[in-house]
């Protein structure tokens, strides 16, 4: 009895299923099942289901209480394989893969669906073109051969398995939702913004701050219009290019303080105000749509809802159910530890093998104990800040950790020269022109405000140096994303026998919602999953990936 089966939805609402042999082709007859959930339930020995798209199949199964152990997502694998083969941007659907294989005209991918606030049913609607099971398995078998031709076949297979596991986790998180107290959220908004005026206008506090800004300039100014603010400063004899915080907070003018406060509260009102609450919170849960592997680097994004940019003050509304707790875990200095693992630099691996403060350890070895300088040097090496003081810091880092700096330097050269750049497992950074329009919602606000977009996932530039800076970061950030997928897969498996549920993830943070009595076991599971992910991703190295973990009732109390 094979433990690997394929499943393809049929037009009549049923599914076709078949056992698979080692070559990826059917090892038995194709069977039609009218009920998808029964098709899976009746085969408990199947450990891996092969299907076209997790987003097409798995939400329907979850809605009936059916979970699967593992899957292989054919269209996600096609995306990874096309990238690895230097063909990023070609249609990724299973139908397109079949057409390429048979030498026929390749259909374009269907347009990406936008999330619809308040309509959970949109998660269950199939997207893309269905294929008969036999055609789907023709594509799957060819993908197995393409994996074997990869630069590092075993790593590429692991990456595909990890990404498919991430698709399962994302679907389960979408199904569970993040616990959210609407009454607490409303109270926070009232405290911050004051009363709402009829007709949907600005709430009281924003109106008051707008009046203060206008009074400071001596004329009516719309603080929500950057061009109006820049013009007002110019009339006051102060030249500013934008209204970004970093540019105006040092300006000596009485309008600055109310303007900055207005910008902070305005963002909350627009992004997480009363309308957002009505659209995205239902039955005590915030329900965005998490998308695994939504960026070039493999970082996740959300399709609507802005789940990856929840302001700290709004996190007060993320409250565990009665008798339950939130286990909030942050990976400590993840990307420098990943750099140690992928570069195999002996000195940096020794530092990253300890669960103590990595930047302090680096500072003791290369910067005379100056932790701030050490942190700037390490992050500068990763993000490409290699001029001015950054160049001096990088030189000191290179003397002490030459292999680590050489690794990212080589990635930068490859990016500048237009060569393919890969993560440790084989995720591939395409040429800049193919990476456009891929930023999603995963850019934290603080990073948006830096004005430095060269490293942002999906940033495309014709400037060779900008491409090099992106590639320099890609090998680290992308390898960190690969490790995080295996962390999630391991954590999911360890929590399978518990009531605990994964409810939130961004690149270095995970939240598990669990009964209070399971919290200690969940903390241990996170630690064990992180250790296993490190070994699976990078092999046996001294590098460790510790987490700072908090068991809280409210998300805002975790930091």
Coordinates of C-alpha atoms in Angstrom, one line a residue:
X1 CA 0.0 0.0 0.0
X2 CA 1.6 3.3 -1.1
X3 CA 1.5 6.2 1.4
X4 CA 1.4 8.8 -1.5
X5 CA -1.8 9.6 -3.3
X6 CA -2.9 12.2 -5.8
X7 CA -6.1 14.2 -5.7
X8 CA -7.7 16.4 -8.4
X9 CA -11.1 18.2 -8.0
X10 CA -13.6 17.3 -10.7
X11 CA -16.1 19.6 -12.4
X12 CA -19.1 18.0 -10.6
X13 CA -17.7 18.8 -7.1
X14 CA -16.2 15.4 -6.5
X15 CA -12.5 14.4 -6.7
X16 CA -10.4 11.9 -8.6
X17 CA -7.8 10.0 -6.5
X18 CA -5.1 7.5 -7.3
X19 CA -2.1 5.9 -5.5
X20 CA 1.3 6.9 -6.8
X21 CA 4.4 4.8 -7.6
X22 CA 8.0 5.9 -7.1
X23 CA 8.1 7.4 -10.6
X24 CA 5.2 9.8 -9.6
X25 CA 2.8 8.1 -12.0
X26 CA -0.4 6.2 -11.0
X27 CA 0.3 2.8 -9.3
X28 CA -3.4 1.9 -9.5
X29 CA -6.7 2.9 -11.0
X30 CA -8.1 6.4 -10.8
X31 CA -11.1 6.4 -8.5
X32 CA -13.9 9.0 -8.5
X33 CA -15.1 10.1 -5.0
X34 CA -18.2 12.3 -4.6
X35 CA -17.1 13.7 -1.3
X36 CA -13.5 15.2 -1.1
X37 CA -13.4 14.9 2.7
X38 CA -14.5 11.3 2.7
X39 CA -11.9 10.6 0.0
X40 CA -9.2 11.7 2.5
X41 CA -10.7 10.3 5.7
X42 CA -11.1 6.9 4.2
X43 CA -7.3 6.7 3.5
X44 CA -5.7 7.5 6.9
X45 CA -2.5 5.8 5.9
X46 CA -1.7 8.4 3.2
X47 CA 1.0 10.6 4.5
X48 CA 1.4 12.9 1.4
X49 CA -1.3 14.1 -0.9
X50 CA -0.2 15.5 -4.3
X51 CA -2.6 18.1 -5.8
X52 CA -2.6 21.1 -8.1
X53 CA -3.0 23.8 -5.5
X54 CA -3.3 23.8 -1.7
X55 CA -5.5 26.9 -1.9
X56 CA -7.9 25.0 -4.2
X57 CA -8.3 21.9 -2.0
X58 CA -7.3 22.3 1.6
X59 CA -9.7 25.0 2.8
X60 CA -12.6 22.8 1.7
X61 CA -11.2 19.9 3.7
X62 CA -10.6 22.1 6.8
X63 CA -14.2 23.3 6.6
X64 CA -15.3 19.7 7.2
X65 CA -12.7 19.1 10.0
X66 CA -10.2 17.1 7.8
X67 CA -6.5 17.8 8.1
X68 CA -3.7 16.2 6.2
X69 CA -0.1 15.4 7.3
X70 CA 1.8 16.5 4.2
X71 CA 1.1 17.6 0.7
X72 CA 2.9 18.4 -2.6
X73 CA 1.7 21.6 -4.2
X74 CA 2.3 21.2 -8.0
X75 CA 1.9 24.8 -8.9
X76 CA 4.1 26.0 -6.0
X77 CA 6.8 23.5 -7.1
X78 CA 6.5 24.9 -10.6
X79 CA 7.2 28.4 -9.3
X80 CA 10.3 27.2 -7.5
X81 CA 11.6 25.1 -10.4
X82 CA 11.1 27.9 -13.0
X83 CA 13.1 30.2 -10.8
X84 CA 15.8 27.7 -10.3
X85 CA 16.0 27.2 -14.1
X86 CA 16.3 30.9 -14.7
X87 CA 12.8 31.2 -16.1
X88 CA 11.1 33.3 -13.5
X89 CA 8.1 35.1 -14.8
X90 CA 6.9 32.4 -17.1
X91 CA 3.3 31.1 -16.3
X92 CA 3.4 28.8 -13.3
X93 CA 0.0 27.1 -13.5
X94 CA -0.2 23.3 -13.9
X95 CA -1.9 23.9 -17.3
X96 CA 1.1 26.0 -18.4
X97 CA 3.6 23.4 -17.2
X98 CA 1.7 20.7 -19.2
X99 CA 1.6 22.9 -22.3
X100 CA 5.4 23.5 -22.1
X101 CA 6.0 19.8 -21.7
X102 CA 3.9 18.9 -24.8
X103 CA 5.2 21.8 -26.9
X104 CA 1.8 23.5 -27.2
X105 CA 0.8 27.2 -26.7
X106 CA 1.3 28.2 -23.0
X107 CA -1.7 29.8 -21.4
X108 CA -1.1 32.8 -19.2
X109 CA -1.7 32.6 -15.4
X110 CA -5.1 33.7 -14.2
X111 CA -5.1 37.2 -12.5
X112 CA -4.4 37.1 -8.8
X113 CA -7.6 37.3 -6.7
X114 CA -8.0 40.2 -4.3
X115 CA -9.3 39.4 -0.8
X116 CA -12.9 40.5 -0.1
X117 CA -13.4 41.8 3.4
X118 CA -16.0 40.0 5.4
X119 CA -16.3 37.2 2.8
X120 CA -14.6 34.1 4.2
X121 CA -16.2 32.1 1.4
X122 CA -13.7 33.6 -1.1
X123 CA -11.0 31.4 0.5
X124 CA -12.8 28.3 -0.7
X125 CA -13.3 29.2 -4.3
X126 CA -11.0 27.3 -6.7
X127 CA -8.6 29.5 -8.7
X128 CA -6.8 28.6 -11.9
X129 CA -7.5 25.9 -14.5
X130 CA -8.3 22.4 -13.4
X131 CA -6.5 19.5 -15.0
X132 CA -7.6 15.9 -15.2
X133 CA -5.7 13.8 -12.7
X134 CA -3.7 11.9 -15.4
X135 CA -2.5 15.2 -16.9
X136 CA -1.6 16.6 -13.4
X137 CA 0.5 13.5 -12.7
X138 CA 2.3 13.9 -16.0
X139 CA 3.4 17.4 -14.8
X140 CA 4.2 15.9 -11.4
X141 CA 6.4 13.2 -12.8
X142 CA 8.3 15.6 -14.9
X143 CA 8.8 17.9 -11.9
X144 CA 10.5 14.9 -10.1
X145 CA 13.0 14.7 -13.0
X146 CA 13.6 18.4 -12.9
X147 CA 14.3 18.3 -9.2
X148 CA 17.0 15.6 -10.0
X149 CA 18.7 18.0 -12.4
X150 CA 18.8 20.9 -9.9
X151 CA 22.2 22.2 -8.7
X152 CA 21.7 20.5 -5.3
X153 CA 18.8 18.0 -5.8
X154 CA 18.3 17.1 -2.2
X155 CA 18.2 20.7 -1.1
X156 CA 15.8 21.6 -3.8
X157 CA 13.5 18.7 -2.9
X158 CA 13.6 19.8 0.7
X159 CA 12.7 23.4 -0.3
X160 CA 9.7 22.2 -2.3
X161 CA 8.5 20.0 0.6
X162 CA 9.0 22.9 3.1
X163 CA 7.1 25.3 0.9
X164 CA 4.2 22.9 0.5
X165 CA 4.2 22.5 4.3
X166 CA 4.0 26.2 4.6
X167 CA 1.0 26.2 2.3
X168 CA -0.8 23.9 4.7
X169 CA 0.1 26.0 7.7
X170 CA -1.1 29.2 6.0
X171 CA -4.4 27.5 5.1
X172 CA -4.8 26.3 8.7
X173 CA -4.1 29.8 10.1
X174 CA -6.6 31.3 7.7
X175 CA -9.2 28.7 9.0
X176 CA -8.4 29.3 12.7
X177 CA -8.1 33.1 12.6
X178 CA -6.3 35.3 15.2
X179 CA -8.2 35.8 18.5
X180 CA -9.5 39.3 18.5
X181 CA -11.6 41.3 21.0
X182 CA -13.7 43.8 19.0
X183 CA -14.8 45.5 22.2
X184 CA -11.2 46.1 23.3
X185 CA -10.3 47.4 19.8
X186 CA -13.2 49.9 19.9
X187 CA -12.1 51.1 23.3
X188 CA -8.5 51.6 22.1
X189 CA -9.8 53.6 19.1
X190 CA -12.0 55.8 21.3
X191 CA -9.0 56.5 23.7
X192 CA -6.7 57.3 20.8
X193 CA -9.1 59.0 18.3
X194 CA -12.0 60.3 20.3
X195 CA -15.6 60.3 19.0
X196 CA -16.5 59.6 15.5
X197 CA -18.4 62.3 13.6
X198 CA -21.5 61.6 11.5
X199 CA -20.8 61.1 7.8
X200 CA -17.5 59.3 8.1
X201 CA -15.3 62.3 8.6
X202 CA -12.1 62.4 10.7
X203 CA -12.7 61.6 14.4
X204 CA -12.4 64.3 17.0
X205 CA -8.7 63.9 17.9
X206 CA -7.5 64.0 14.3
X207 CA -9.7 67.1 13.7
X208 CA -8.1 68.8 16.8
X209 CA -4.6 68.0 15.6
X210 CA -5.3 69.2 12.1
X211 CA -6.4 72.5 13.6
X212 CA -3.2 72.7 15.7
X213 CA -1.1 72.1 12.5
X214 CA -3.0 74.9 10.7
X215 CA -2.6 77.3 13.6
X216 CA 1.2 76.6 13.7
X217 CA 1.5 77.5 10.0
X218 CA -0.9 80.4 10.2
X219 CA -3.2 79.1 7.5
X220 CA -5.3 76.2 6.7
X221 CA -3.2 73.1 5.9
X222 CA -4.4 69.6 5.2
X223 CA -1.9 67.3 7.2
X224 CA -3.2 64.3 5.3
X225 CA -1.9 65.8 2.0
X226 CA 2.0 65.6 1.9
X227 CA 2.2 68.2 -0.9
X228 CA 0.2 70.7 1.2
X229 CA 2.5 70.2 4.2
X230 CA 5.7 70.5 2.1
X231 CA 4.4 73.7 0.6
X232 CA 3.5 75.1 4.0
X233 CA 7.0 74.4 5.3
X234 CA 8.5 76.1 2.2
X235 CA 6.4 79.2 2.9
X236 CA 7.8 79.2 6.4
X237 CA 11.3 79.1 4.9
X238 CA 12.0 75.4 5.7
X239 CA 12.9 73.1 2.8
X240 CA 11.7 69.5 3.2
X241 CA 11.4 66.9 0.4
X242 CA 8.7 64.8 2.1
X243 CA 6.7 64.4 5.3
X244 CA 8.5 61.2 6.4
X245 CA 9.1 61.1 10.1
X246 CA 12.9 60.9 9.8
X247 CA 13.0 64.0 7.7
X248 CA 10.7 66.3 9.6
X249 CA 11.2 65.3 13.3
X250 CA 14.4 67.3 13.5
X251 CA 12.8 70.4 12.0
X252 CA 12.4 73.3 14.4
X253 CA 8.8 74.5 13.9
X254 CA 5.7 74.4 16.1
X255 CA 3.8 72.4 13.5
X256 CA 6.1 69.4 13.8
X257 CA 4.8 67.9 17.0
X258 CA 1.1 67.9 16.2
X259 CA 1.9 66.8 12.6
X260 CA 3.8 63.7 13.7
X261 CA 1.0 62.8 16.1
X262 CA -1.5 63.4 13.4
X263 CA 0.4 61.1 11.0
X264 CA 0.6 58.3 13.7
X265 CA -3.1 58.4 14.5
X266 CA -4.2 58.9 10.9
X267 CA -2.4 55.7 10.0
X268 CA -4.2 53.8 12.7
X269 CA -7.5 55.3 11.8
X270 CA -7.1 54.4 8.1
X271 CA -5.4 51.0 8.5
X272 CA -7.0 49.6 11.7
X273 CA -9.9 51.9 12.4
X274 CA -13.6 51.1 12.8
X275 CA -14.1 50.2 9.1
X276 CA -11.2 47.8 9.3
X277 CA -12.7 46.2 12.4
X278 CA -16.1 45.7 10.6
X279 CA -14.4 44.3 7.5
X280 CA -11.9 41.9 9.0
X281 CA -13.0 40.7 12.4
X282 CA -15.8 38.1 12.6
X283 CA -16.9 35.8 15.4
X284 CA -14.0 36.8 17.7
X285 CA -11.3 36.2 15.0
X286 CA -9.3 38.4 12.7
X287 CA -9.3 36.6 9.4
X288 CA -6.7 37.8 6.9
X289 CA -5.6 35.5 4.1
X290 CA -2.0 34.5 4.7
X291 CA 0.0 33.6 1.6
X292 CA 3.1 31.5 2.0
X293 CA 6.0 32.3 -0.2
X294 CA 4.4 35.6 -1.3
X295 CA 7.7 37.4 -2.1
X296 CA 10.8 36.6 -4.1
X297 CA 12.7 35.9 -0.9
X298 CA 10.0 33.5 0.4
X299 CA 8.7 35.8 3.1
X300 CA 4.9 35.6 3.7
X301 CA 2.4 38.3 2.8
X302 CA -1.3 38.7 3.4
X303 CA -4.0 39.2 0.8
X304 CA -5.8 42.0 2.6
X305 CA -6.1 43.0 6.2
X306 CA -2.6 44.1 6.8
X307 CA -1.9 41.3 9.3
X308 CA 1.9 41.8 9.1
X309 CA 1.7 45.4 10.2
X310 CA -0.5 45.4 13.4
X311 CA 0.5 48.5 15.4
X312 CA 1.7 47.8 18.9
X313 CA -1.2 49.8 20.4
X314 CA -3.8 47.8 18.4
X315 CA -2.3 44.5 19.6
X316 CA -4.2 45.1 22.9
X317 CA -7.2 43.7 21.0
X318 CA -5.4 40.3 20.4
X319 CA -6.6 38.5 23.5
X320 CA -6.6 34.7 24.1
X321 CA -9.9 32.9 24.7
X322 CA -10.8 32.3 28.3
X323 CA -8.6 29.6 29.8
X324 CA -6.2 29.9 26.8
X325 CA -2.9 31.7 26.3
X326 CA -0.9 33.1 23.5
X327 CA 2.6 31.8 23.1
X328 CA 4.5 34.5 21.3
X329 CA 8.0 33.6 20.1
X330 CA 10.5 35.8 18.4
X331 CA 13.7 34.4 16.8
X332 CA 16.7 36.1 18.3
X333 CA 19.0 37.8 15.7
X334 CA 17.9 35.3 13.1
X335 CA 19.5 36.7 9.9
X336 CA 23.1 37.1 11.3
X337 CA 22.8 33.5 12.6
X338 CA 21.7 32.4 9.1
X339 CA 24.7 34.2 7.6
X340 CA 26.9 32.2 9.9
X341 CA 25.3 29.0 8.8
X342 CA 25.4 29.6 5.0
X343 CA 28.9 31.2 4.9
X344 CA 30.4 28.5 7.2
X345 CA 32.7 31.2 8.7
X346 CA 34.3 29.4 11.7
X347 CA 34.4 32.5 13.9
X348 CA 30.9 33.6 13.2
X349 CA 29.6 30.1 13.6
X350 CA 31.3 30.0 17.0
X351 CA 29.5 33.2 18.0
X352 CA 26.2 32.1 16.6
X353 CA 26.5 28.8 18.4
X354 CA 25.7 30.6 21.7
X355 CA 22.3 31.7 22.8
X356 CA 23.8 34.9 24.2
X357 CA 23.6 38.3 22.5
X358 CA 25.2 37.8 19.1
X359 CA 26.0 41.4 18.6
X360 CA 27.8 41.7 21.9
X361 CA 29.8 38.6 21.1
X362 CA 30.8 40.1 17.7
X363 CA 31.7 43.4 19.4
X364 CA 34.0 41.7 21.9
X365 CA 35.9 40.1 19.0
X366 CA 36.1 42.9 16.5
X367 CA 34.8 46.2 17.9
X368 CA 36.4 46.6 21.3
X369 CA 33.1 45.9 23.0
X370 CA 31.1 48.5 21.1
X371 CA 27.9 46.6 20.5
X372 CA 26.2 49.4 18.5
X373 CA 29.1 49.4 16.0
X374 CA 29.1 45.7 15.8
X375 CA 25.4 45.6 15.0
X376 CA 25.8 48.3 12.3
X377 CA 28.6 46.3 10.8
X378 CA 26.7 43.0 10.7
X379 CA 23.5 44.5 9.3
X380 CA 25.5 46.7 6.9
X381 CA 27.2 43.5 5.5
X382 CA 23.7 41.9 5.0
X383 CA 21.9 45.0 3.7
X384 CA 24.7 46.5 1.7
X385 CA 25.5 49.7 3.7
X386 CA 29.1 49.7 2.5
X387 CA 29.9 53.4 2.3
X388 CA 31.0 56.0 4.8
X389 CA 31.1 54.5 8.4
X390 CA 29.6 51.4 6.9
X391 CA 32.7 50.8 4.8
X392 CA 34.9 51.2 7.9
X393 CA 32.7 48.8 9.9
X394 CA 32.7 46.3 7.1
X395 CA 36.5 46.3 6.9
X396 CA 36.7 45.5 10.6
X397 CA 34.2 42.7 10.2
X398 CA 36.0 41.3 7.2
X399 CA 39.2 41.1 9.2
X400 CA 37.6 39.0 11.9
X401 CA 35.0 37.1 9.9
X402 CA 36.4 36.9 6.3
X403 CA 34.2 34.0 5.0
X404 CA 31.0 35.6 6.1
X405 CA 31.7 38.9 4.4
X406 CA 33.1 37.1 1.3
X407 CA 29.9 35.2 1.0
X408 CA 27.6 38.2 0.8
X409 CA 30.2 40.1 -1.3
X410 CA 30.1 37.3 -3.9
X411 CA 26.3 37.3 -3.9
X412 CA 26.4 41.1 -4.6
X413 CA 28.8 40.6 -7.5
X414 CA 26.6 37.9 -9.0
X415 CA 23.6 40.3 -8.7
X416 CA 25.4 43.1 -10.3
X417 CA 26.5 40.9 -13.2
X418 CA 23.0 39.6 -13.7
X419 CA 23.7 36.0 -12.6
X420 CA 21.2 33.9 -10.7
X421 CA 21.6 34.0 -7.0
X422 CA 20.3 31.2 -4.7
X423 CA 19.4 30.6 -1.1
X424 CA 21.0 27.7 0.7
X425 CA 18.2 25.4 -0.3
X426 CA 17.9 26.7 -3.9
X427 CA 15.2 29.4 -4.0
X428 CA 16.4 31.7 -6.8
X429 CA 16.5 35.4 -7.1
X430 CA 15.5 36.3 -10.6
X431 CA 17.0 39.2 -12.7
X432 CA 15.7 42.5 -11.4
X433 CA 13.2 43.1 -14.1
X434 CA 11.4 39.8 -13.2
X435 CA 11.2 40.7 -9.6
X436 CA 8.9 43.7 -9.8
X437 CA 5.6 44.1 -8.1
X438 CA 6.3 41.5 -5.4
X439 CA 6.5 43.5 -2.2
X440 CA 3.1 42.4 -0.9
X441 CA 2.2 43.6 2.6
X442 CA 5.3 42.3 4.3
X443 CA 7.3 45.5 4.6
X444 CA 7.3 46.8 8.1
X445 CA 6.4 50.5 8.4
X446 CA 9.8 51.3 10.0
X447 CA 11.6 49.9 6.9
X448 CA 9.2 51.6 4.5
X449 CA 10.3 54.9 6.0
X450 CA 14.0 54.4 5.4
X451 CA 13.8 55.4 1.8
X452 CA 16.1 52.5 1.0
X453 CA 14.2 50.1 -1.2
X454 CA 17.1 48.3 -2.8
X455 CA 16.8 45.3 -0.5
X456 CA 13.0 45.1 -0.4
X457 CA 11.6 41.8 -1.7
X458 CA 10.7 42.3 -5.3
X459 CA 12.4 45.7 -5.8
X460 CA 13.5 46.0 -9.4
X461 CA 16.1 48.5 -10.6
X462 CA 18.2 48.9 -13.7
X463 CA 21.0 50.1 -11.5
X464 CA 23.6 47.3 -11.1
X465 CA 24.7 48.3 -7.6
X466 CA 21.0 48.2 -6.4
X467 CA 20.7 44.8 -7.9
X468 CA 23.8 43.7 -6.1
X469 CA 22.6 45.1 -2.8
X470 CA 19.3 43.2 -3.3
X471 CA 21.2 39.9 -4.1
X472 CA 23.5 40.4 -1.0
X473 CA 20.4 40.5 1.2
X474 CA 18.5 37.8 -0.7
X475 CA 20.9 35.0 0.1
X476 CA 20.5 35.7 3.8
X477 CA 16.9 36.8 4.0
X478 CA 15.8 34.0 1.6
X479 CA 17.7 31.3 3.5
X480 CA 16.1 32.6 6.7
X481 CA 12.7 32.2 5.1
X482 CA 13.6 28.6 4.0
X483 CA 14.6 27.8 7.6
X484 CA 11.4 29.4 8.9
X485 CA 9.3 27.1 6.7
X486 CA 10.9 24.1 8.3
X487 CA 10.4 25.6 11.7
X488 CA 6.7 25.9 11.0
X489 CA 6.5 22.4 9.6
X490 CA 8.2 21.0 12.7
X491 CA 6.1 23.0 15.1
X492 CA 2.9 22.0 13.3
X493 CA 3.8 18.4 13.7
X494 CA 4.6 18.7 17.4
X495 CA 1.3 20.5 18.0
X496 CA -0.8 18.0 16.1
X497 CA -1.6 16.0 19.2
X498 CA -2.6 19.1 21.2
X499 CA -5.5 21.6 21.1
X500 CA -2.9 24.3 20.3
X501 CA -3.3 26.1 17.0
X502 CA -0.8 28.3 15.0
X503 CA -2.6 31.6 14.5
X504 CA 0.1 34.1 13.3
X505 CA 3.4 34.1 11.5
X506 CA 5.8 36.7 10.1
X507 CA 9.4 36.2 9.2
X508 CA 10.8 35.9 12.7
X509 CA 7.8 35.7 14.9
X510 CA 5.2 33.0 15.5
X511 CA 2.1 32.9 17.8
X512 CA 0.4 29.8 19.0
X513 CA -3.0 29.9 20.7
X514 CA -3.3 27.1 23.2
X515 CA -5.0 26.0 26.5
X516 CA -3.1 27.4 29.5
X517 CA -2.1 23.8 30.5
X518 CA -0.4 23.3 27.1
X519 CA 1.7 26.5 27.1
X520 CA 4.8 24.9 28.6
X521 CA 4.7 22.1 26.0
X522 CA 4.3 24.6 23.2
X523 CA 7.3 26.6 24.4
X524 CA 9.3 23.4 24.3
X525 CA 7.9 22.5 20.9
X526 CA 9.1 25.8 19.5
X527 CA 12.6 25.3 20.8
X528 CA 12.8 21.7 19.4
X529 CA 11.3 22.7 16.1
X530 CA 13.9 25.5 15.7
X531 CA 16.8 23.2 16.5
X532 CA 15.5 20.6 14.0
X533 CA 14.9 23.2 11.3
X534 CA 18.5 24.4 11.7
X535 CA 19.9 20.9 11.2
X536 CA 17.6 20.1 8.3
X537 CA 18.2 23.4 6.5
X538 CA 22.0 23.9 7.0
X539 CA 23.2 20.5 8.1
X540 CA 25.3 19.9 11.2
X541 CA 26.7 23.3 12.3
X542 CA 27.4 24.9 15.7
X543 CA 24.8 27.6 14.9
X544 CA 21.8 27.8 17.2
X545 CA 18.5 29.6 16.6
X546 CA 17.2 30.6 20.1
X547 CA 13.8 32.3 20.6
X548 CA 12.5 34.8 23.1
X549 CA 9.2 33.4 24.2
X550 CA 6.4 34.9 26.2
X551 CA 3.2 33.2 27.5
X552 CA 0.6 36.0 27.7
X553 CA -3.2 36.6 27.6
X554 CA -2.7 39.7 25.4
X555 CA -0.4 40.1 22.5
X556 CA 0.6 43.6 23.6
X557 CA 2.1 42.2 26.8
X558 CA 4.6 40.0 24.9
X559 CA 7.1 42.9 24.4

